[in-house]
């Protein structure tokens, strides 16, 4: 029996596969191979999809965060609030920019920071907050956004796992000063390698980000902007993303339907499926169980692969240099309770049924 994988990014429906192959061929044959029309087209396509003014394509999701932070020109060495369970991605970008992660605990149900957890963590030197829409959830950040505005903090929405996630018809990423995206192959909208983007309402921030992604050049060969790096979105990845974007909403609907089947068989028991299957884009289908390790072993016996997103809090990562003594009790409990199960659009009906039946067996054991 072949295991059901957690993700399978190379599985594509035939129509989407043809669109991707054609996009790659056109770039290879016609060029250019650095920036150019393919990148500009995707930036315009994605900006229209998000209903936001400007998108800047960059090399990967971590660079998207770093470039957003650099474009905002935060005070050197200042603190930036991050969720304890964000996986280390935002914190890594902060350290690249000479900024300090300041850890917030999260809400047990949403797994996201709140105005209360942010207020409990804030320090005098904090200049901004990063909110991660973890696992594809469209987190309602209105209260948190109002709080940070009163504090005079900049807001970056990390939407790397939430392509297409919407609340009340509005795409996540439109509330803050910047929104960042990763197009790693397993993401809901994936490239065929590393790729990322930053979205802005403000044209001056977008102009600054475009310069920063290419050495900080104001004009060619002259570095005018601090924080410059070489992080240009590859035209092949851009063309692939433009080709795949029209399929995204339908693929997200498929993800939600799979997650809803899992939710149905777990309903009423001590094990639950994280998130709201009406609004999530189910980048990860995360099961929450106080007996997580036993559930993981049960699913392994059933031939179902699983993962933990994420097994460490940012305060447990020595390379991030988080001060000792930081406590995030809710995030710590969740860390030991979460398990990602397979949920991706190209799962076969037999695979979906195997996962569903195995979860149901566990729920009624």
Short mmCIF file of C-alpha atoms in Angstrom, two decimals:
data_model
loop_
_atom_site.label_atom_id
_atom_site.label_comp_id
_atom_site.label_asym_id
_atom_site.label_seq_id
_atom_site.Cartn_x
_atom_site.Cartn_y
_atom_site.Cartn_z
CA UNK A 1 0.00 0.00 0.00
CA UNK A 2 1.44 3.36 -1.08
CA UNK A 3 1.29 6.05 1.59
CA UNK A 4 -0.95 9.07 1.05
CA UNK A 5 1.46 12.05 0.87
CA UNK A 6 0.99 15.26 2.84
CA UNK A 7 1.58 17.22 -0.37
CA UNK A 8 2.29 16.39 -4.01
CA UNK A 9 3.11 19.60 -5.90
CA UNK A 10 3.99 17.84 -9.16
CA UNK A 11 0.48 16.40 -9.46
CA UNK A 12 -1.44 18.75 -11.74
CA UNK A 13 -4.67 18.35 -13.64
CA UNK A 14 -4.01 18.05 -17.36
CA UNK A 15 -5.39 21.49 -18.31
CA UNK A 16 -3.22 23.20 -15.69
CA UNK A 17 -0.18 21.15 -16.68
CA UNK A 18 -0.56 22.25 -20.30
CA UNK A 19 -0.87 25.88 -19.23
CA UNK A 20 2.32 25.61 -17.16
CA UNK A 21 4.28 23.86 -19.91
CA UNK A 22 3.24 26.47 -22.47
CA UNK A 23 4.21 29.32 -20.16
CA UNK A 24 7.68 27.87 -19.58
CA UNK A 25 8.25 27.29 -23.27
CA UNK A 26 7.36 30.85 -24.17
CA UNK A 27 9.86 32.30 -21.70
CA UNK A 28 12.61 29.92 -22.78
CA UNK A 29 12.09 30.71 -26.46
CA UNK A 30 11.29 34.42 -26.28
CA UNK A 31 13.00 35.73 -23.14
CA UNK A 32 14.04 37.89 -21.46
CA UNK A 33 15.39 35.67 -18.70
CA UNK A 34 15.70 38.42 -16.06
CA UNK A 35 12.62 40.51 -15.12
CA UNK A 36 10.77 41.82 -18.18
CA UNK A 37 7.18 41.34 -19.43
CA UNK A 38 6.52 37.95 -17.76
CA UNK A 39 7.29 39.39 -14.34
CA UNK A 40 5.34 42.57 -15.01
CA UNK A 41 2.35 40.57 -16.21
CA UNK A 42 2.27 38.44 -13.08
CA UNK A 43 2.64 41.47 -10.85
CA UNK A 44 -0.35 43.07 -12.59
CA UNK A 45 -2.36 39.82 -12.55
CA UNK A 46 -1.76 39.19 -8.88
CA UNK A 47 -2.45 42.82 -7.91
CA UNK A 48 -5.81 42.58 -9.70
CA UNK A 49 -6.56 39.27 -7.97
CA UNK A 50 -5.79 40.74 -4.54
CA UNK A 51 -7.51 44.05 -5.37
CA UNK A 52 -4.42 45.91 -4.22
CA UNK A 53 -2.50 48.62 -6.04
CA UNK A 54 1.03 47.26 -6.40
CA UNK A 55 2.77 43.87 -6.38
CA UNK A 56 6.55 43.48 -6.50
CA UNK A 57 7.86 40.04 -7.48
CA UNK A 58 10.89 38.82 -5.53
CA UNK A 59 13.02 35.71 -5.15
CA UNK A 60 11.25 33.94 -2.28
CA UNK A 61 8.94 34.40 0.69
CA UNK A 62 11.69 35.21 3.19
CA UNK A 63 13.03 37.93 0.92
CA UNK A 64 9.47 39.20 0.54
CA UNK A 65 9.33 39.76 4.29
CA UNK A 66 12.82 41.29 4.42
CA UNK A 67 12.13 43.62 1.50
CA UNK A 68 8.80 44.69 3.01
CA UNK A 69 10.55 45.48 6.29
CA UNK A 70 13.32 47.38 4.50
CA UNK A 71 10.82 49.36 2.43
CA UNK A 72 9.05 50.43 5.62
CA UNK A 73 12.36 51.85 6.89
CA UNK A 74 11.82 50.83 10.50
CA UNK A 75 14.18 52.19 13.17
CA UNK A 76 17.41 50.12 13.22
CA UNK A 77 17.45 47.56 16.01
CA UNK A 78 13.81 48.12 16.94
CA UNK A 79 11.51 45.33 18.02
CA UNK A 80 8.83 43.77 15.83
CA UNK A 81 6.01 41.67 17.26
CA UNK A 82 5.75 38.12 15.85
CA UNK A 83 3.61 35.14 16.77
CA UNK A 84 5.31 32.45 18.84
CA UNK A 85 4.21 29.77 16.35
CA UNK A 86 5.08 31.53 13.07
CA UNK A 87 7.71 28.93 12.18
CA UNK A 88 10.71 31.25 12.29
CA UNK A 89 10.18 32.76 8.85
CA UNK A 90 9.25 36.27 9.94
CA UNK A 91 11.86 36.20 12.69
CA UNK A 92 14.58 35.17 10.22
CA UNK A 93 13.66 38.10 7.98
CA UNK A 94 13.76 40.45 10.96
CA UNK A 95 17.28 39.36 11.87
CA UNK A 96 18.35 39.85 8.24
CA UNK A 97 17.16 43.44 8.55
CA UNK A 98 18.81 44.12 11.91
CA UNK A 99 15.49 44.03 13.77
CA UNK A 100 14.56 42.08 16.89
CA UNK A 101 11.70 39.56 17.12
CA UNK A 102 9.39 40.22 20.08
CA UNK A 103 7.26 37.16 20.75
CA UNK A 104 3.46 37.18 21.18
CA UNK A 105 1.38 34.28 22.42
CA UNK A 106 -1.67 33.25 20.38
CA UNK A 107 -5.34 32.46 20.79
CA UNK A 108 -6.11 28.78 21.39
CA UNK A 109 -8.88 28.58 18.79
CA UNK A 110 -7.47 30.71 15.96
CA UNK A 111 -3.76 29.98 16.65
CA UNK A 112 -3.20 33.66 15.84
CA UNK A 113 -2.17 36.67 17.93
CA UNK A 114 -4.84 39.02 19.24
CA UNK A 115 -4.89 42.59 20.48
CA UNK A 116 -4.62 41.18 24.01
CA UNK A 117 -1.60 38.96 23.32
CA UNK A 118 0.09 41.79 21.42
CA UNK A 119 -0.53 44.22 24.27
CA UNK A 120 0.95 41.73 26.73
CA UNK A 121 4.15 41.45 24.68
CA UNK A 122 4.75 45.03 23.50
CA UNK A 123 7.87 46.95 24.55
CA UNK A 124 8.77 50.61 24.23
CA UNK A 125 11.04 49.96 21.24
CA UNK A 126 8.51 48.02 19.14
CA UNK A 127 7.90 49.63 15.74
CA UNK A 128 5.83 47.06 13.84
CA UNK A 129 3.89 43.81 13.97
CA UNK A 130 3.87 40.81 11.63
CA UNK A 131 0.62 38.83 11.51
CA UNK A 132 0.88 35.41 9.88
CA UNK A 133 -2.26 33.91 8.31
CA UNK A 134 -1.12 30.47 9.42
CA UNK A 135 -2.26 27.27 7.69
CA UNK A 136 -4.32 29.21 5.14
CA UNK A 137 -6.73 30.74 7.64
CA UNK A 138 -8.25 34.11 6.84
CA UNK A 139 -7.60 35.58 10.28
CA UNK A 140 -9.96 38.38 11.34
CA UNK A 141 -7.44 41.02 12.42
CA UNK A 142 -9.75 44.03 12.68
CA UNK A 143 -9.39 44.40 16.45
CA UNK A 144 -5.64 43.83 16.27
CA UNK A 145 -5.35 46.30 13.38
CA UNK A 146 -7.21 48.96 15.37
CA UNK A 147 -4.95 48.34 18.37
CA UNK A 148 -1.72 48.62 16.38
CA UNK A 149 -2.94 51.83 14.74
CA UNK A 150 -3.41 53.39 18.18
CA UNK A 151 0.11 52.26 19.07
CA UNK A 152 1.54 53.78 15.88
CA UNK A 153 2.87 50.43 14.66
CA UNK A 154 3.39 49.35 11.08
CA UNK A 155 1.60 46.12 10.05
CA UNK A 156 2.94 43.45 7.73
CA UNK A 157 0.56 40.60 6.85
CA UNK A 158 2.39 37.37 6.06
CA UNK A 159 0.06 35.67 3.58
CA UNK A 160 2.53 33.01 2.45
CA UNK A 161 0.03 30.25 3.26
CA UNK A 162 -3.16 32.12 2.45
CA UNK A 163 -3.34 32.77 -1.29
CA UNK A 164 -6.98 33.33 -2.11
CA UNK A 165 -8.18 33.44 1.52
CA UNK A 166 -10.94 36.00 1.97
CA UNK A 167 -13.10 37.44 4.73
CA UNK A 168 -16.37 39.12 3.72
CA UNK A 169 -15.17 39.01 0.12
CA UNK A 170 -11.92 40.84 0.83
CA UNK A 171 -8.59 39.10 0.33
CA UNK A 172 -6.27 38.88 3.32
CA UNK A 173 -3.30 41.21 3.02
CA UNK A 174 -5.26 44.39 2.37
CA UNK A 175 -5.26 45.73 5.94
CA UNK A 176 -1.59 46.35 6.53
CA UNK A 177 1.19 48.52 5.17
CA UNK A 178 2.54 45.50 3.27
CA UNK A 179 1.51 41.92 2.53
CA UNK A 180 4.00 39.18 1.70
CA UNK A 181 3.64 35.96 -0.23
CA UNK A 182 5.68 32.83 -0.86
CA UNK A 183 5.17 30.75 -3.98
CA UNK A 184 7.14 27.73 -2.77
CA UNK A 185 5.94 24.71 -4.81
CA UNK A 186 3.66 23.32 -2.09
CA UNK A 187 1.85 26.63 -1.56
CA UNK A 188 -1.73 27.01 -2.80
CA UNK A 189 -0.30 29.07 -5.66
CA UNK A 190 3.09 27.50 -6.29
CA UNK A 191 5.96 28.13 -8.66
CA UNK A 192 8.35 25.39 -9.79
CA UNK A 193 10.98 26.61 -7.32
CA UNK A 194 11.39 29.47 -4.87
CA UNK A 195 9.50 32.69 -5.60
CA UNK A 196 7.75 35.43 -3.65
CA UNK A 197 6.02 38.80 -3.79
CA UNK A 198 5.24 41.87 -1.73
CA UNK A 199 1.99 43.80 -2.11
CA UNK A 200 1.41 47.45 -1.21
CA UNK A 201 -1.32 50.05 -1.41
CA UNK A 202 1.25 52.85 -1.37
CA UNK A 203 3.15 53.62 -4.57
CA UNK A 204 6.18 55.04 -2.75
CA UNK A 205 6.64 51.83 -0.75
CA UNK A 206 6.28 49.77 -3.91
CA UNK A 207 8.85 51.92 -5.72
CA UNK A 208 11.24 51.50 -2.81
CA UNK A 209 10.71 47.71 -2.78
CA UNK A 210 11.39 47.46 -6.53
CA UNK A 211 14.71 49.20 -5.98
CA UNK A 212 15.62 47.09 -2.95
CA UNK A 213 15.01 43.80 -4.81
CA UNK A 214 17.69 44.83 -7.34
CA UNK A 215 20.64 45.97 -5.26
CA UNK A 216 18.92 49.16 -4.11
CA UNK A 217 19.42 50.76 -7.50
CA UNK A 218 17.63 54.05 -8.08
CA UNK A 219 19.10 54.05 -11.55
CA UNK A 220 21.10 51.23 -13.06
CA UNK A 221 24.44 50.60 -11.31
CA UNK A 222 23.83 53.26 -8.62
CA UNK A 223 22.76 52.11 -5.14
CA UNK A 224 20.38 54.72 -3.78
CA UNK A 225 18.37 52.70 -1.24
CA UNK A 226 19.53 51.03 1.98
CA UNK A 227 18.81 47.31 2.28
CA UNK A 228 19.36 46.42 -1.35
CA UNK A 229 19.80 42.78 -2.37
CA UNK A 230 19.56 40.60 -5.45
CA UNK A 231 16.09 39.07 -5.20
CA UNK A 232 14.34 39.29 -8.55
CA UNK A 233 11.37 37.09 -9.40
CA UNK A 234 12.49 34.70 -12.15
CA UNK A 235 10.52 35.17 -15.41
CA UNK A 236 9.88 31.42 -15.71
CA UNK A 237 8.37 31.34 -12.23
CA UNK A 238 6.37 34.49 -13.01
CA UNK A 239 4.98 32.92 -16.19
CA UNK A 240 4.08 29.74 -14.32
CA UNK A 241 2.31 31.75 -11.63
CA UNK A 242 0.30 33.72 -14.19
CA UNK A 243 -0.67 30.44 -15.86
CA UNK A 244 -1.75 28.88 -12.57
CA UNK A 245 -3.53 31.89 -11.05
CA UNK A 246 -6.84 31.30 -12.91
CA UNK A 247 -7.02 27.83 -11.35
CA UNK A 248 -6.43 29.01 -7.77
CA UNK A 249 -9.97 29.65 -6.55
CA UNK A 250 -11.24 26.29 -7.81
CA UNK A 251 -8.27 24.51 -6.26
CA UNK A 252 -8.95 26.26 -2.94
CA UNK A 253 -12.59 25.17 -3.12
CA UNK A 254 -11.39 21.60 -3.54
CA UNK A 255 -9.14 21.97 -0.49
CA UNK A 256 -12.05 23.29 1.59
CA UNK A 257 -14.28 20.40 0.56
CA UNK A 258 -11.65 17.86 1.57
CA UNK A 259 -11.16 19.60 4.93
CA UNK A 260 -14.93 19.68 5.47
CA UNK A 261 -15.05 15.89 5.16
CA UNK A 262 -12.42 15.57 7.86
CA UNK A 263 -14.23 18.07 10.04
CA UNK A 264 -17.48 16.13 9.73
CA UNK A 265 -16.07 12.84 11.02
CA UNK A 266 -14.26 14.55 13.92
CA UNK A 267 -17.22 16.67 15.00
CA UNK A 268 -18.33 16.27 18.60
CA UNK A 269 -15.19 14.52 19.80
CA UNK A 270 -12.06 15.65 21.63
CA UNK A 271 -10.06 15.78 18.38
CA UNK A 272 -10.88 18.73 16.14
CA UNK A 273 -9.94 20.17 12.77
CA UNK A 274 -8.43 23.62 13.06
CA UNK A 275 -10.03 26.52 11.22
CA UNK A 276 -13.23 27.54 9.54
CA UNK A 277 -13.87 25.47 6.43
CA UNK A 278 -16.02 28.29 5.02
CA UNK A 279 -13.14 30.78 4.85
CA UNK A 280 -9.88 28.83 5.05
CA UNK A 281 -7.93 27.87 1.95
CA UNK A 282 -6.64 24.86 3.89
CA UNK A 283 -2.99 25.19 3.00
CA UNK A 284 -2.51 22.77 5.88
CA UNK A 285 -5.31 20.58 7.20
CA UNK A 286 -4.35 20.67 10.87
CA UNK A 287 -5.87 18.26 13.36
CA UNK A 288 -5.65 19.24 17.04
CA UNK A 289 -5.45 16.36 19.52
CA UNK A 290 -4.23 16.05 23.11
CA UNK A 291 -2.92 12.62 22.08
CA UNK A 292 -1.20 13.83 18.93
CA UNK A 293 1.63 11.28 18.92
CA UNK A 294 -0.77 8.36 19.24
CA UNK A 295 -2.87 9.78 16.38
CA UNK A 296 0.25 10.17 14.26
CA UNK A 297 1.14 6.51 14.90
CA UNK A 298 -2.40 5.40 14.05
CA UNK A 299 -2.35 7.26 10.73
CA UNK A 300 1.09 5.85 9.90
CA UNK A 301 -0.28 2.34 10.37
CA UNK A 302 -3.05 3.29 7.92
CA UNK A 303 -0.49 4.40 5.32
CA UNK A 304 -1.11 8.12 5.76
CA UNK A 305 1.79 10.56 5.89
CA UNK A 306 1.62 13.45 8.34
CA UNK A 307 3.73 16.45 9.37
CA UNK A 308 3.94 18.97 12.21
CA UNK A 309 3.72 22.64 11.25
CA UNK A 310 5.61 23.62 13.36
CA UNK A 311 7.48 21.53 15.97
CA UNK A 312 9.37 24.50 17.51
CA UNK A 313 8.31 27.89 18.76
CA UNK A 314 10.49 30.82 17.68
CA UNK A 315 11.74 31.16 21.27
CA UNK A 316 13.11 27.60 20.98
CA UNK A 317 15.31 28.40 17.98
CA UNK A 318 18.80 29.43 19.17
CA UNK A 319 19.75 31.08 15.89
CA UNK A 320 17.01 33.70 16.32
CA UNK A 321 18.54 34.92 19.60
CA UNK A 322 15.23 35.35 21.41
CA UNK A 323 15.87 36.37 25.05
CA UNK A 324 15.54 33.54 27.54
CA UNK A 325 12.45 33.38 29.68
CA UNK A 326 9.93 34.23 26.94
CA UNK A 327 6.77 32.27 27.67
CA UNK A 328 3.97 31.47 25.23
CA UNK A 329 1.87 28.87 27.09
CA UNK A 330 -0.99 28.64 24.60
CA UNK A 331 1.35 28.32 21.63
CA UNK A 332 3.35 25.70 23.56
CA UNK A 333 0.24 23.60 24.19
CA UNK A 334 -0.75 23.86 20.53
CA UNK A 335 2.77 22.90 19.41
CA UNK A 336 2.34 19.56 21.16
CA UNK A 337 -1.20 19.01 19.84
CA UNK A 338 -1.10 19.77 16.12
CA UNK A 339 -0.79 17.33 13.24
CA UNK A 340 -1.03 18.11 9.53
CA UNK A 341 -2.85 15.51 7.46
CA UNK A 342 -3.02 15.28 3.64
CA UNK A 343 -5.27 17.86 1.98
CA UNK A 344 -4.37 19.02 -1.51
CA UNK A 345 -6.50 19.47 -4.64
CA UNK A 346 -5.12 16.56 -6.65
CA UNK A 347 -5.82 13.92 -3.99
CA UNK A 348 -7.69 11.00 -5.46
CA UNK A 349 -11.08 10.03 -4.08
CA UNK A 350 -9.53 6.83 -2.74
CA UNK A 351 -6.88 8.84 -0.87
CA UNK A 352 -9.44 11.24 0.58
CA UNK A 353 -11.57 8.32 1.73
CA UNK A 354 -8.59 6.60 3.34
CA UNK A 355 -7.74 9.68 5.37
CA UNK A 356 -11.38 10.33 6.26
CA UNK A 357 -11.99 6.74 7.33
CA UNK A 358 -8.81 6.64 9.39
CA UNK A 359 -9.75 9.85 11.20
CA UNK A 360 -13.25 8.52 11.80
CA UNK A 361 -11.86 5.28 13.19
CA UNK A 362 -9.67 7.29 15.56
CA UNK A 363 -12.53 9.57 16.61
CA UNK A 364 -14.78 6.64 17.53
CA UNK A 365 -12.18 4.32 19.04
#
